[in-house]
Each structure stands twice: as C-alpha cells, then as structure tokens.
Amino acid sequence: MATSKASLASTTAFSALVSFGLLTVPVNAQETDSTDGETVVLDTVVLSAGEQTKQSLGVSVISAEDIEKSPVANDLSEIIRKQPGVNLTGNTASGTRGNQRQIDIRGMGPENTLILIDGKPVLSRNSVKMGRSGERDSRGDTNWVPAELVDHIEVLRGPAAARYGSGASGGVVNIITKRPETMTGTVNLHYTSPENNMEGGSRRLNGMFAMPLTDDLMLRLTGNYNKTDADDPAINDTAAETTLAPAGREGVTNKDLNALLSWKPVDGHQIDFELGASRQDNSYTGDTNAAVGSDGSVVDQLAQEGATTNITRRAVASVTHRGEYSFGESFSYLQFEQTRNARNPESTTGRIDGQISSGDTMVTIPLINVTGKSEWTMPRNWGGYEQMLTLGTEFRYEHMDDAVNADDNGDPTKMHQLDIALYAEDNIQVLDNFILTPGLRADWTDTYGVNISPSLNATYEFTSEWSMKAGVARAFKSPNLFQLNPNYRYSSNGNGCRHDVIDGLTSNTCYIYGNPDLEAETSLNTEIGLAYAGINDINASITWFHNNYKNRI
C-alpha cells in the first residue's frame, strides 16, 4: 500500500452502447388532441436532479427481466459487468489477487465504485486489509442480495456520480430490491453445472414472503442460501510454465436473512424499518501471489482441503423515510452496519504480502459504519426558468479495531473517520431542448479537513432522435482506515531498497507505513457523448471520457 501521495495519473477511453429500449430523453412540453377536438398543450415536465442523472449517457438500468434472461451463477457482478464501461477486475486494476473479482467502472478500480442497496451504502469490504498494491482480498459488496430478489439495478458512470461523495469517482451501483404491495410468496431454486468438471458448480435456494398486516403496515421477509464450489486447485496446471499454477476461482457460501416493515402513517409518507444478517464463507483454492503446487506448504494444504480461510459476517439495521409535500419530496435514512471480518493470518513481506501464513487460527477485524442522509427535491420557477432544486446533507462515521496492525502494546489499533457533507444540485430547463444541471458538494472530515466537489452536466436535444450529453466533475475518495493507521506496515524484502548495514548485518528491507496525514484522492472526470433514440426502438450512444487523478494514494 503506497502511503505517500502519487503524482498525476489519467485514463481516457471510449464506451459505446447499442441496445433496445434502454435510453430515454428529457420530456418537454407536448401537444395532444382532446376528445372535443381542441389541441391541449401539456405542462413542461422538468426532471429532478436524480432523474436527470439517470438520463445521462453514463447510466444503465438492469431489470428483473434482464436477470431472468441472463441468470447469474452466484454474484450480481456477473451481469453488472456486461454494462458499457464496466469490467470485472482483480481487486485493483493490476489484477493482483486475481481469483477475486469486483466491479471496476471506467478503469478507476473497485475502490472507486460505490455499492448501494436501496439507496443506502454497503461498506463491508472496507474491513479487509489493504495489500501492497492497494488491493483487498474481497469479493466486493455486490453479493449481499440474491438475484431473484432484485427489482432492478442502476449503474451510474462518470461525472454525475460525483454527488455521491467519497468512493464514487468511477461510478455507483444501486441494487433495488423487490417490494410487493400485496400478499406474495415465492421460492426460487437455481442450479449451475459447468461443462468442465474442474470448475465449481453453483446452487441457490431463496424465498420471499410479503403480506399486509393492516391497511398501513406491510411485512416482507426474505431468506437465501447460496453456494458455489471452488475450482479444482489443478485447473491451470496445463497452462502454467512451472509446476506452480495460478489459482482458480475460490468458492463462496452465502447465508442471508432480512426483515422489512413498511409503515404508511398518512398519505404521501412511508417509513421503513429493516433488519438484516448475512454471512459469507470462502472455500480456498490458492492465490495468484501464492501459487499452489505439491510442495506441502500451508497454502497448498489449505487449497487441497478447500478450507475456509475467511468469514465475513454483516449485520444491518436502518430506518428510511420517503415523504411527499406540497413543495416537493424527501428521502432520508439512518443506517447502522456492522461487519466482522475473520481470516487466517497473512504475510506482510514483499511479493508474498497477503499469502496465508497459518491455517490454525483466525484474526477478526470488526468494522462499524453509521451512515445517514436527508435529501429534498423542490420544483421552482426562478427567473422564468423551470427548475428542480435538490438539497441534501449526508454523514458517514466508520470505526475499526485493527487487530492485524496492532499498537506497540499489542492491542488493536482503534481507527475512526467522520465525514459530514452538504450538497446542492439544480436541474434547469434553459430551453425546451436544453437541460443544465450544476452541482456542488462540500465534505468535512476529521482526518484531512474540507473537500469541495463541483459538477456540471448538460443535455441538448438536436431532434427527437438525436441528443448530446456532456459533463465535468471533481470527484474524490477519502483515505481508508488502513491507509491512515500509523501501525500498518509491510516490508519490501529488498524490492527497490538500498543495502544498509544495521548492527553489522546487511539488510535489503525497507518498510511502508500507514500515514494519518494523508489527504483525499481527487480526480477531474469529463465526458461528452452522442445518443440516438429512433425508429423501431433502436437506441445507441457513444461516449468519450477522461479521468485525471491527483494525490493518488
């Protein structure tokens, strides 16, 4: 993990989308014939900032029907990866720990992809230690909801994601769950058998039961059991140039329970109370930095046994309010999320950083995240322009007891970070065919101070078929608790270090430490694209984008 600040880095690319029925365009004033033959002019419809965001070129929506047509074996990332500008990568762009896969949007890495469930952040992967290349040995946070219980998934890329704050520089994935309004009971069974018997198969059983308790109360209960077997440790033997072959895909077992109580005390207001508990266990099959052979090493024995080397337990409780008023709408929540990440001890030395060093014990790192948000959208007509103003405040508190990187007394290092934000966006109908969306977000943290994130997005409609969309934003990512921990370190074991003589002995080792004085990573993200929505429901777009990093950690 580099704890010093890097210089500039950038990524530039094109992404294209050709699909049927995916893109929509802004809705302007329309004319229609009434029953008495007179022409009626409908009022102009101005999209909210959130809805305007969803119209941008960098947005894809995956429906429940899409998931049914292309079933996933285990993790929702399998279908999210098929969206434009989205890839599955190793835990960093370098591909280290390659038997794990996470969402990487526009080449900015999994650490810059924010995962949401029903609009609320999921931050469990932050409990996993950072490695020397900035990677985590984690599956990410897209596997806490089984595919059959998803209503739709929103994938947001580019400058429009800046409004979501830290960790959204690349983009945002919002997983929306199903919410039946009537009594509903479903049971789903999924089984996958690969053609190659050296690949692990999958099976999944889940169900949902929902029923109205009263006219104002609705209860939803869901449960899931999901298991994917590990690949055979020898799956890559024939492709390897040495006897030590790269690892295949490890296995995973999911167990999930969730309860949601939805209350509508009065018309236009809904309050949700939610409790959930999940557990994910792995089935080890080796690692790219610890190839498996027949040497009888710890990792070889664990891989041959398909042992469980890490267990992640997640518990969540939240209350959410959605309101409708004469002056607008609101969305607010308060969420408590606890993760307990238990895993076998790992090496912190040179190229084998992250390699399991003992299979006999487990070390647990508890992480607590308390997040809250209140967002208000209000239609206005200022200066003769129809507008939709969005105002919001958000906070995120995270606390971790880092038992892996203990203090001088051997006690877990207690790390915490508080982020408080205010943001505003205004969706302005400048012309009938031109929508402008300026935005500004200000974050204060108790670790590095203030960060300002301005943004500007625009849509111009040339004709009813052709439109152009563009955006620019300054996005950021706060240093994580491992990077800020002064007791975190790994040794290079000579890689890149000079020879020093210490106490009469020659040493090639140097150490990289965590740094509590780190500032936030920032990036300037720009994009411009052209969209076509024409005959026969054919929709297509092409987008150029550029991401320019500063203070890359």
Coordinates of C-alpha atoms in Angstrom, one line a residue:
M1 CA 0.0 0.0 0.0
A2 CA 1.5 3.3 -1.0
T3 CA 1.1 5.8 1.8
S4 CA 2.8 8.6 0.1
K5 CA 1.0 10.8 -2.4
A6 CA 1.5 9.9 -6.0
S7 CA 1.6 12.4 -8.9
L8 CA -0.9 12.6 -11.7
A9 CA -2.5 9.7 -13.5
S10 CA -5.2 9.6 -16.0
T11 CA -7.4 7.3 -18.1
T12 CA -9.1 8.1 -21.4
A13 CA -11.4 5.8 -23.3
F14 CA -14.5 5.5 -25.4
S15 CA -17.5 3.5 -24.4
A16 CA -20.5 2.6 -26.6
L17 CA -23.9 1.3 -26.1
V18 CA -26.2 -0.2 -28.7
S19 CA -29.4 -1.6 -27.2
F20 CA -33.2 -1.7 -27.4
G21 CA -35.3 0.5 -25.1
L22 CA -32.5 1.4 -22.6
L23 CA -32.1 5.1 -23.1
T24 CA -34.6 7.8 -22.6
V25 CA -34.6 11.5 -23.4
P26 CA -35.8 14.6 -21.5
V27 CA -39.5 15.2 -21.6
N28 CA -40.6 18.6 -22.8
A29 CA -43.9 20.3 -23.4
Q30 CA -46.2 18.2 -25.7
E31 CA -49.3 18.7 -27.7
T32 CA -52.2 16.2 -27.8
D33 CA -55.7 16.1 -29.1
S34 CA -58.5 16.2 -26.6
T35 CA -61.8 14.4 -27.0
D36 CA -63.6 17.6 -28.2
G37 CA -61.0 18.2 -31.0
E38 CA -59.2 21.0 -29.3
T39 CA -55.4 21.0 -29.0
V40 CA -54.2 20.9 -25.4
V41 CA -50.7 22.0 -24.5
L42 CA -49.3 19.9 -21.6
D43 CA -47.2 21.5 -18.9
T44 CA -43.4 21.2 -19.3
V45 CA -42.0 18.3 -17.3
V46 CA -38.8 19.1 -15.6
L47 CA -36.8 16.1 -14.3
S48 CA -35.4 16.2 -10.8
A49 CA -31.6 16.2 -10.5
G50 CA -31.7 12.5 -9.7
E51 CA -33.9 11.7 -12.6
Q52 CA -31.8 13.9 -14.9
T53 CA -28.8 11.9 -13.7
K54 CA -30.5 8.7 -14.8
Q55 CA -31.0 10.2 -18.3
S56 CA -27.3 10.7 -18.8
L57 CA -25.2 8.6 -21.2
G58 CA -23.3 7.0 -18.3
V59 CA -26.4 5.2 -16.9
S60 CA -27.7 1.7 -17.4
V61 CA -30.7 0.0 -15.8
I62 CA -30.8 -3.8 -15.4
S63 CA -34.3 -5.0 -14.9
A64 CA -35.5 -8.2 -13.2
E65 CA -36.5 -9.4 -16.6
D66 CA -32.9 -8.9 -17.8
I67 CA -31.6 -11.0 -14.9
E68 CA -34.1 -13.8 -15.7
K69 CA -32.9 -13.8 -19.3
S70 CA -29.3 -13.9 -18.3
P71 CA -29.2 -15.7 -14.9
V72 CA -26.2 -15.3 -12.6
A73 CA -24.5 -18.3 -11.1
N74 CA -23.7 -16.6 -7.8
D75 CA -22.9 -12.8 -7.7
L76 CA -24.8 -9.9 -9.3
S77 CA -21.4 -8.7 -10.6
E78 CA -21.7 -11.3 -13.3
I79 CA -24.5 -9.3 -15.0
I80 CA -23.4 -5.8 -14.0
R81 CA -20.1 -6.4 -15.8
K82 CA -22.0 -6.5 -19.1
Q83 CA -22.9 -2.8 -19.0
P84 CA -20.9 -0.3 -21.0
G85 CA -17.7 1.0 -19.3
V86 CA -17.9 -1.8 -16.6
N87 CA -15.5 -4.6 -16.1
L88 CA -14.7 -7.3 -13.6
T89 CA -11.2 -7.0 -12.4
G90 CA -8.9 -8.2 -9.7
N91 CA -9.1 -6.2 -6.6
T92 CA -7.1 -3.4 -8.3
A93 CA -6.5 -2.6 -12.0
S94 CA -3.2 -4.5 -11.6
G95 CA -5.2 -7.8 -11.2
T96 CA -3.4 -8.9 -8.0
R97 CA -5.4 -11.5 -6.0
G98 CA -6.9 -12.5 -9.4
N99 CA -9.1 -15.2 -8.1
Q100 CA -11.4 -12.5 -6.7
R101 CA -13.5 -10.2 -8.9
Q102 CA -15.0 -6.9 -8.2
I103 CA -16.8 -4.1 -10.2
D104 CA -14.4 -1.7 -11.9
I105 CA -16.0 1.2 -13.7
R106 CA -14.1 3.1 -16.3
G107 CA -10.8 1.7 -15.2
M108 CA -10.7 3.5 -11.9
G109 CA -10.7 0.3 -9.8
P110 CA -13.1 -1.2 -7.3
E111 CA -12.1 1.2 -4.5
N112 CA -13.8 4.0 -6.6
T113 CA -17.0 2.1 -7.1
L114 CA -19.7 2.8 -4.5
I115 CA -22.2 0.0 -3.9
L116 CA -25.7 0.8 -2.6
I117 CA -28.7 -1.3 -1.7
D118 CA -32.0 0.6 -1.9
G119 CA -30.0 3.8 -2.0
K120 CA -28.0 3.1 1.2
P121 CA -24.3 2.4 1.1
V122 CA -22.7 -1.0 1.7
L123 CA -19.2 -0.8 3.1
S124 CA -18.4 -4.2 4.4
R125 CA -15.4 -4.7 2.2
N126 CA -13.6 -1.9 4.0
S127 CA -13.0 -4.3 6.8
V128 CA -10.5 -6.2 4.6
K129 CA -6.8 -5.2 4.9
M130 CA -5.2 -3.3 2.1
G131 CA -2.4 -5.0 0.3
R132 CA 0.9 -3.6 -1.0
S133 CA -0.7 -2.9 -4.4
G134 CA -3.7 -1.3 -2.9
E135 CA -5.9 -4.4 -3.3
R136 CA -8.2 -6.1 -0.8
D137 CA -8.8 -9.9 -0.8
S138 CA -12.5 -9.3 -1.0
R139 CA -15.4 -10.3 -3.3
G140 CA -16.8 -6.7 -3.0
D141 CA -20.3 -5.9 -1.9
T142 CA -22.5 -7.0 -4.8
N143 CA -23.3 -10.4 -3.3
W144 CA -25.5 -9.5 -0.3
V145 CA -28.7 -9.7 -2.3
P146 CA -29.7 -12.8 -4.3
A147 CA -30.5 -12.3 -7.9
E148 CA -34.2 -13.4 -7.6
L149 CA -35.0 -10.7 -5.1
V150 CA -33.7 -7.8 -7.2
D151 CA -36.3 -5.4 -8.8
H152 CA -33.7 -3.6 -10.9
I153 CA -30.1 -2.3 -10.7
E154 CA -29.0 1.2 -11.6
V155 CA -25.4 1.6 -12.9
L156 CA -24.2 5.2 -12.9
R157 CA -20.9 6.2 -14.5
G158 CA -18.9 9.4 -15.0
P159 CA -19.3 13.0 -13.7
A160 CA -22.9 12.5 -12.5
A161 CA -21.6 10.1 -9.8
A162 CA -19.7 13.0 -8.0
R163 CA -22.8 13.9 -6.0
Y164 CA -22.5 10.6 -4.1
G165 CA -19.2 11.6 -2.4
S166 CA -16.2 9.5 -1.4
G167 CA -15.6 6.3 -3.3
A168 CA -17.8 7.1 -6.2
S169 CA -15.2 8.6 -8.6
G170 CA -15.7 5.7 -11.0
G171 CA -19.4 5.2 -10.5
V172 CA -22.2 3.9 -8.5
V173 CA -24.1 0.6 -8.4
N174 CA -27.6 0.9 -6.8
I175 CA -29.3 -2.5 -6.2
I176 CA -33.1 -2.0 -5.7
T177 CA -34.9 -4.9 -4.0
K178 CA -38.5 -6.1 -4.7
R179 CA -41.3 -4.6 -2.6
P180 CA -44.6 -6.4 -3.2
E181 CA -47.7 -4.4 -2.3
T182 CA -50.0 -7.5 -1.9
M183 CA -49.6 -10.9 -0.2
T184 CA -46.8 -12.7 -2.1
G185 CA -44.8 -15.8 -1.6
T186 CA -42.0 -17.0 -3.8
V187 CA -39.5 -19.8 -3.7
N188 CA -36.6 -19.9 -6.1
L189 CA -34.1 -22.7 -6.9
H190 CA -31.1 -22.2 -9.2
Y191 CA -28.5 -24.8 -10.2
T192 CA -25.5 -24.4 -12.5
S193 CA -23.3 -27.3 -13.7
P194 CA -20.3 -26.2 -15.7
E195 CA -19.1 -28.2 -18.7
N196 CA -15.6 -28.6 -17.3
N197 CA -15.8 -30.7 -14.2
M198 CA -12.7 -28.9 -12.8
E199 CA -14.8 -25.7 -12.4
G200 CA -17.0 -25.2 -9.4
G201 CA -20.8 -25.5 -9.8
S202 CA -23.4 -23.4 -8.0
R203 CA -26.8 -23.9 -6.3
R204 CA -29.0 -21.3 -4.8
L205 CA -32.3 -21.5 -2.8
N206 CA -34.1 -18.4 -1.6
G207 CA -37.6 -17.2 -0.9
M208 CA -39.7 -14.1 -0.1
F209 CA -42.9 -13.8 1.8
A210 CA -44.8 -10.4 2.0
M211 CA -48.2 -9.6 3.4
P212 CA -50.1 -6.6 4.6
L213 CA -50.5 -6.7 8.4
T214 CA -53.0 -3.7 8.4
D215 CA -54.0 -1.1 5.9
D216 CA -50.9 0.9 6.8
L217 CA -48.4 -1.9 7.6
M218 CA -46.6 -4.3 5.1
L219 CA -44.1 -7.0 6.2
R220 CA -41.5 -8.5 3.9
L221 CA -39.3 -11.5 4.9
T222 CA -36.5 -12.9 2.7
G223 CA -34.0 -15.7 3.1
N224 CA -31.2 -17.1 0.9
Y225 CA -28.7 -19.9 0.8
N226 CA -26.2 -19.8 -2.0
K227 CA -23.1 -22.0 -2.6
T228 CA -20.5 -22.0 -5.3
D229 CA -17.8 -24.7 -5.2
A230 CA -14.2 -23.8 -5.6
D231 CA -12.4 -24.6 -8.8
D232 CA -10.0 -27.6 -8.7
P233 CA -6.6 -26.4 -7.4
A234 CA -5.0 -28.0 -10.5
I235 CA -7.3 -26.3 -13.0
N236 CA -4.5 -24.2 -14.5
D237 CA -1.7 -26.8 -14.4
T238 CA -1.6 -27.4 -18.1
A239 CA -1.4 -23.7 -18.9
A240 CA 1.4 -23.0 -16.3
E241 CA 5.0 -22.7 -17.4
T242 CA 6.1 -24.0 -14.0
T243 CA 4.8 -26.6 -11.6
L244 CA 3.2 -23.9 -9.5
A245 CA 0.0 -23.0 -11.3
P246 CA -2.1 -19.8 -10.9
A247 CA -5.1 -20.2 -8.6
G248 CA -8.6 -20.8 -10.0
R249 CA -11.7 -19.2 -8.6
E250 CA -12.4 -19.8 -4.9
G251 CA -15.7 -21.0 -3.7
V252 CA -18.2 -19.0 -1.6
T253 CA -21.2 -19.8 0.6
N254 CA -23.8 -17.1 1.3
K255 CA -26.5 -17.2 4.1
D256 CA -28.8 -14.2 4.3
L257 CA -31.9 -13.2 6.3
N258 CA -33.8 -9.9 6.0
A259 CA -36.9 -8.4 7.5
L260 CA -38.6 -5.2 6.3
L261 CA -41.6 -3.5 8.0
S262 CA -43.1 -0.7 5.9
W263 CA -45.5 1.8 7.6
K264 CA -47.6 4.4 5.8
P265 CA -48.9 6.6 8.7
V266 CA -50.5 9.1 6.3
D267 CA -50.9 9.6 2.6
G268 CA -47.6 10.6 0.9
H269 CA -45.4 9.3 3.7
Q270 CA -43.7 5.9 4.1
I271 CA -41.3 4.7 6.9
D272 CA -39.3 1.5 6.5
F273 CA -37.7 -0.4 9.4
E274 CA -35.2 -3.0 8.2
L275 CA -33.1 -5.7 9.9
G276 CA -30.7 -8.0 8.1
A277 CA -28.0 -10.5 8.9
S278 CA -25.6 -12.2 6.4
R279 CA -22.6 -14.5 6.4
Q280 CA -20.1 -15.3 3.6
D281 CA -17.6 -18.1 3.9
N282 CA -15.0 -18.9 1.3
S283 CA -13.6 -22.2 0.0
Y284 CA -9.9 -21.6 -0.6
T285 CA -8.2 -22.7 -3.8
G286 CA -5.0 -20.8 -3.8
D287 CA -4.0 -17.3 -4.8
T288 CA -2.2 -15.5 -7.6
N289 CA 0.6 -14.4 -5.2
A290 CA 0.8 -17.9 -3.7
A291 CA 0.7 -20.5 -6.4
V292 CA -0.4 -24.0 -5.5
G293 CA 1.7 -27.0 -6.3
S294 CA 2.8 -30.1 -4.5
D295 CA 5.3 -28.5 -2.1
G296 CA 3.2 -29.2 1.1
S297 CA 3.1 -25.6 2.1
V298 CA 0.4 -24.1 4.2
V299 CA -1.4 -22.6 1.2
D300 CA -1.1 -25.8 -0.7
Q301 CA -2.6 -27.8 2.1
L302 CA -5.5 -25.3 2.6
A303 CA -6.2 -25.3 -1.2
Q304 CA -6.2 -29.1 -1.4
E305 CA -8.7 -29.2 1.5
G306 CA -10.9 -26.4 0.1
A307 CA -10.6 -24.9 3.6
T308 CA -12.5 -21.8 4.9
T309 CA -9.8 -19.2 5.3
N310 CA -12.1 -16.1 5.7
I311 CA -15.6 -15.5 7.1
T312 CA -17.5 -12.2 6.7
R313 CA -20.5 -11.5 8.9
R314 CA -22.6 -8.5 8.2
A315 CA -25.5 -7.1 10.3
V316 CA -27.5 -4.1 9.3
A317 CA -30.4 -2.0 10.8
S318 CA -31.9 1.0 9.2
V319 CA -34.9 3.3 9.2
T320 CA -35.9 5.1 6.0
H321 CA -38.4 7.8 5.3
R322 CA -39.9 8.9 2.0
G323 CA -42.2 11.9 2.0
E324 CA -44.3 13.9 -0.4
Y325 CA -45.2 17.5 0.4
S326 CA -46.8 20.5 -1.4
F327 CA -43.4 21.9 -2.1
G328 CA -41.5 18.7 -3.1
E329 CA -40.3 15.3 -2.0
S330 CA -37.8 13.9 0.5
F331 CA -35.7 10.8 1.1
S332 CA -34.0 10.3 4.4
Y333 CA -32.4 7.3 6.2
L334 CA -30.2 6.3 9.2
Q335 CA -28.3 3.1 8.9
F336 CA -26.1 1.0 11.3
E337 CA -23.9 -1.6 9.6
Q338 CA -21.5 -3.9 11.4
T339 CA -19.0 -6.2 9.7
R340 CA -16.9 -8.8 11.4
N341 CA -14.1 -9.9 9.1
A342 CA -12.3 -13.1 10.4
R343 CA -9.5 -14.6 8.4
N344 CA -6.3 -16.6 8.7
P345 CA -3.1 -14.6 9.4
E346 CA -1.3 -13.4 6.3
S347 CA 2.3 -12.4 5.4
T348 CA 3.2 -8.7 5.1
T349 CA 6.5 -9.3 3.3
G350 CA 7.4 -8.4 -0.3
R351 CA 5.8 -10.2 -3.1
I352 CA 4.0 -12.7 -0.8
D353 CA 2.2 -9.9 1.0
G354 CA -1.3 -11.4 1.7
Q355 CA -0.2 -15.0 1.5
I356 CA -1.7 -17.1 4.3
S357 CA 0.9 -17.8 6.9
S358 CA -1.1 -20.0 9.3
G359 CA -4.2 -22.1 8.9
D360 CA -4.7 -22.8 12.6
T361 CA -6.1 -19.5 13.8
M362 CA -8.2 -16.6 12.7
V363 CA -7.9 -12.9 13.4
T364 CA -11.1 -10.8 13.5
I365 CA -11.4 -7.1 12.4
P366 CA -14.7 -5.5 13.4
L367 CA -15.9 -2.5 11.4
I368 CA -18.8 -0.3 12.3
N369 CA -20.4 2.1 9.8
V370 CA -23.1 4.6 10.7
T371 CA -24.5 6.5 7.7
G372 CA -27.3 9.0 7.3
K373 CA -28.8 11.1 4.6
S374 CA -31.6 13.6 4.1
E375 CA -32.3 14.7 0.5
W376 CA -35.1 17.2 -0.6
T377 CA -36.2 17.9 -4.1
M378 CA -38.3 21.1 -4.8
P379 CA -39.7 22.4 -8.1
R380 CA -39.2 26.1 -8.7
N381 CA -39.6 28.7 -11.3
W382 CA -36.9 31.3 -10.9
G383 CA -36.1 33.9 -13.5
G384 CA -38.6 32.4 -15.9
Y385 CA -36.8 29.0 -15.9
E386 CA -38.5 25.8 -14.7
Q387 CA -36.1 24.2 -12.2
M388 CA -35.9 21.3 -9.8
L389 CA -33.7 22.1 -6.9
T390 CA -32.1 19.3 -4.8
L391 CA -30.6 19.9 -1.4
G392 CA -29.1 17.3 0.8
T393 CA -26.9 16.5 3.8
E394 CA -25.1 13.3 4.4
F395 CA -22.7 11.9 7.1
R396 CA -20.6 8.7 7.3
Y397 CA -18.9 7.5 10.5
E398 CA -16.6 4.5 10.4
H399 CA -14.8 2.8 13.3
M400 CA -12.5 -0.2 13.1
D401 CA -10.4 -2.1 15.7
D402 CA -7.4 -3.2 13.6
A403 CA -6.2 -6.3 15.3
V404 CA -3.9 -7.2 12.4
N405 CA -1.9 -4.0 12.7
A406 CA -1.7 -3.6 16.5
D407 CA -0.1 -0.8 18.5
D408 CA 3.1 -1.1 20.5
N409 CA 1.3 -2.8 23.3
G410 CA -0.1 -5.5 21.0
D411 CA -3.7 -4.1 21.3
P412 CA -5.9 -3.5 18.3
T413 CA -5.4 0.0 16.8
K414 CA -8.7 1.9 17.1
M415 CA -9.2 3.9 13.9
H416 CA -12.2 6.1 13.0
Q417 CA -13.2 8.7 10.5
L418 CA -16.1 11.1 10.3
D419 CA -17.4 12.7 7.1
I420 CA -20.1 15.3 7.1
A421 CA -21.4 16.7 3.7
L422 CA -23.7 19.3 2.3
Y423 CA -24.7 19.3 -1.4
A424 CA -27.0 21.0 -3.9
E425 CA -28.0 20.4 -7.5
D426 CA -30.3 22.4 -9.7
N427 CA -31.9 21.0 -12.8
I428 CA -32.6 23.9 -15.0
Q429 CA -34.8 23.9 -18.2
V430 CA -32.8 26.6 -20.1
L431 CA -34.6 25.9 -23.4
D432 CA -37.2 23.4 -24.4
N433 CA -34.4 21.2 -25.7
F434 CA -31.6 22.1 -23.3
I435 CA -31.3 21.0 -19.7
L436 CA -28.4 22.2 -17.5
T437 CA -27.5 20.6 -14.1
P438 CA -24.9 22.4 -12.0
G439 CA -24.0 20.9 -8.6
L440 CA -21.8 21.5 -5.6
R441 CA -20.8 19.2 -2.7
A442 CA -18.7 20.2 0.3
D443 CA -17.3 17.5 2.6
W444 CA -15.6 18.0 6.0
T445 CA -13.7 15.1 7.6
D446 CA -12.0 14.9 11.0
T447 CA -8.9 13.5 9.3
Y448 CA -7.9 15.8 6.4
G449 CA -10.4 18.7 6.5
V450 CA -12.5 20.1 3.7
N451 CA -13.0 18.9 0.2
I452 CA -15.1 20.7 -2.5
S453 CA -16.7 18.8 -5.4
P454 CA -18.3 20.9 -8.1
S455 CA -20.0 19.4 -11.1
L456 CA -21.8 20.4 -14.3
N457 CA -23.9 18.2 -16.5
A458 CA -25.9 19.1 -19.6
T459 CA -28.3 17.6 -22.2
Y460 CA -29.0 19.1 -25.6
E461 CA -31.7 17.6 -27.9
F462 CA -31.0 18.3 -31.5
T463 CA -34.1 16.5 -32.7
S464 CA -36.5 14.0 -31.2
E465 CA -34.0 11.2 -32.2
W466 CA -30.6 12.8 -31.6
S467 CA -29.2 14.3 -28.4
M468 CA -25.8 15.3 -26.9
K469 CA -24.9 15.0 -23.3
A470 CA -21.8 16.2 -21.5
G471 CA -20.4 16.5 -18.0
V472 CA -17.5 17.6 -15.9
A473 CA -16.9 17.0 -12.2
R474 CA -14.3 16.9 -9.5
A475 CA -14.7 13.7 -7.6
F476 CA -12.8 12.4 -4.5
K477 CA -12.0 9.5 -2.3
S478 CA -11.1 9.7 1.4
P479 CA -8.1 7.6 2.6
N480 CA -9.4 4.4 4.2
L481 CA -8.7 3.4 7.8
F482 CA -5.9 1.0 6.9
Q483 CA -4.1 3.7 4.9
L484 CA -4.5 6.1 7.9
N485 CA -3.3 3.7 10.5
P486 CA 0.3 4.6 11.6
N487 CA 0.8 1.0 12.9
Y488 CA 0.0 -0.5 9.4
R489 CA 3.2 -1.6 7.6
Y490 CA 4.6 -4.1 5.2
S491 CA 8.2 -4.8 4.3
S492 CA 9.5 -4.8 0.8
N493 CA 12.0 -7.6 1.4
G494 CA 14.6 -5.8 -0.7
N495 CA 12.5 -4.8 -3.7
G496 CA 13.6 -1.3 -4.5
C497 CA 15.6 -0.7 -1.4
R498 CA 19.3 0.0 -0.9
H499 CA 21.7 -2.2 1.0
D500 CA 22.1 -0.9 4.6
V501 CA 24.3 -2.2 7.3
I502 CA 22.5 -2.4 10.6
D503 CA 24.2 -3.9 13.7
G504 CA 26.8 -5.4 11.5
L505 CA 24.2 -7.1 9.3
T506 CA 23.4 -6.2 5.7
S507 CA 19.7 -5.5 5.2
N508 CA 17.8 -5.1 1.9
T509 CA 14.4 -4.5 3.7
C510 CA 12.5 -1.2 3.8
Y511 CA 9.1 -0.6 5.3
I512 CA 6.0 1.2 4.1
Y513 CA 3.8 2.6 6.8
G514 CA 0.3 4.0 7.1
N515 CA 0.1 7.8 7.3
P516 CA -2.5 9.7 9.4
D517 CA -1.7 12.9 7.5
L518 CA -2.9 11.7 4.0
E519 CA -5.1 13.9 2.0
A520 CA -8.0 12.8 -0.2
E521 CA -7.5 11.4 -3.6
T522 CA -9.2 13.7 -6.2
S523 CA -9.9 13.2 -9.9
L524 CA -11.3 15.5 -12.6
N525 CA -13.7 13.5 -14.7
T526 CA -15.1 14.7 -18.0
E527 CA -17.3 13.1 -20.7
I528 CA -19.1 14.0 -23.9
G529 CA -21.4 11.8 -25.9
L530 CA -24.0 11.4 -28.6
A531 CA -27.2 9.4 -28.3
Y532 CA -29.7 8.2 -30.8
A533 CA -33.2 7.1 -29.9
G534 CA -35.0 6.4 -33.2
I535 CA -37.2 4.1 -35.2
N536 CA -38.0 0.5 -34.1
D537 CA -37.0 1.3 -30.5
I538 CA -33.3 1.2 -31.5
N539 CA -31.2 3.2 -29.1
A540 CA -27.4 3.8 -29.3
S541 CA -24.8 6.0 -27.8
I542 CA -21.1 6.7 -28.0
T543 CA -19.2 8.5 -25.2
W544 CA -15.6 9.9 -24.8
F545 CA -14.4 10.2 -21.2
H546 CA -11.3 11.2 -19.4
N547 CA -10.3 10.8 -15.7
N548 CA -7.3 12.7 -14.3
Y549 CA -6.1 11.7 -10.9
K550 CA -4.3 13.9 -8.3
N551 CA -2.9 12.8 -4.9
R552 CA -3.4 9.1 -5.8
I553 CA -2.7 7.0 -2.7

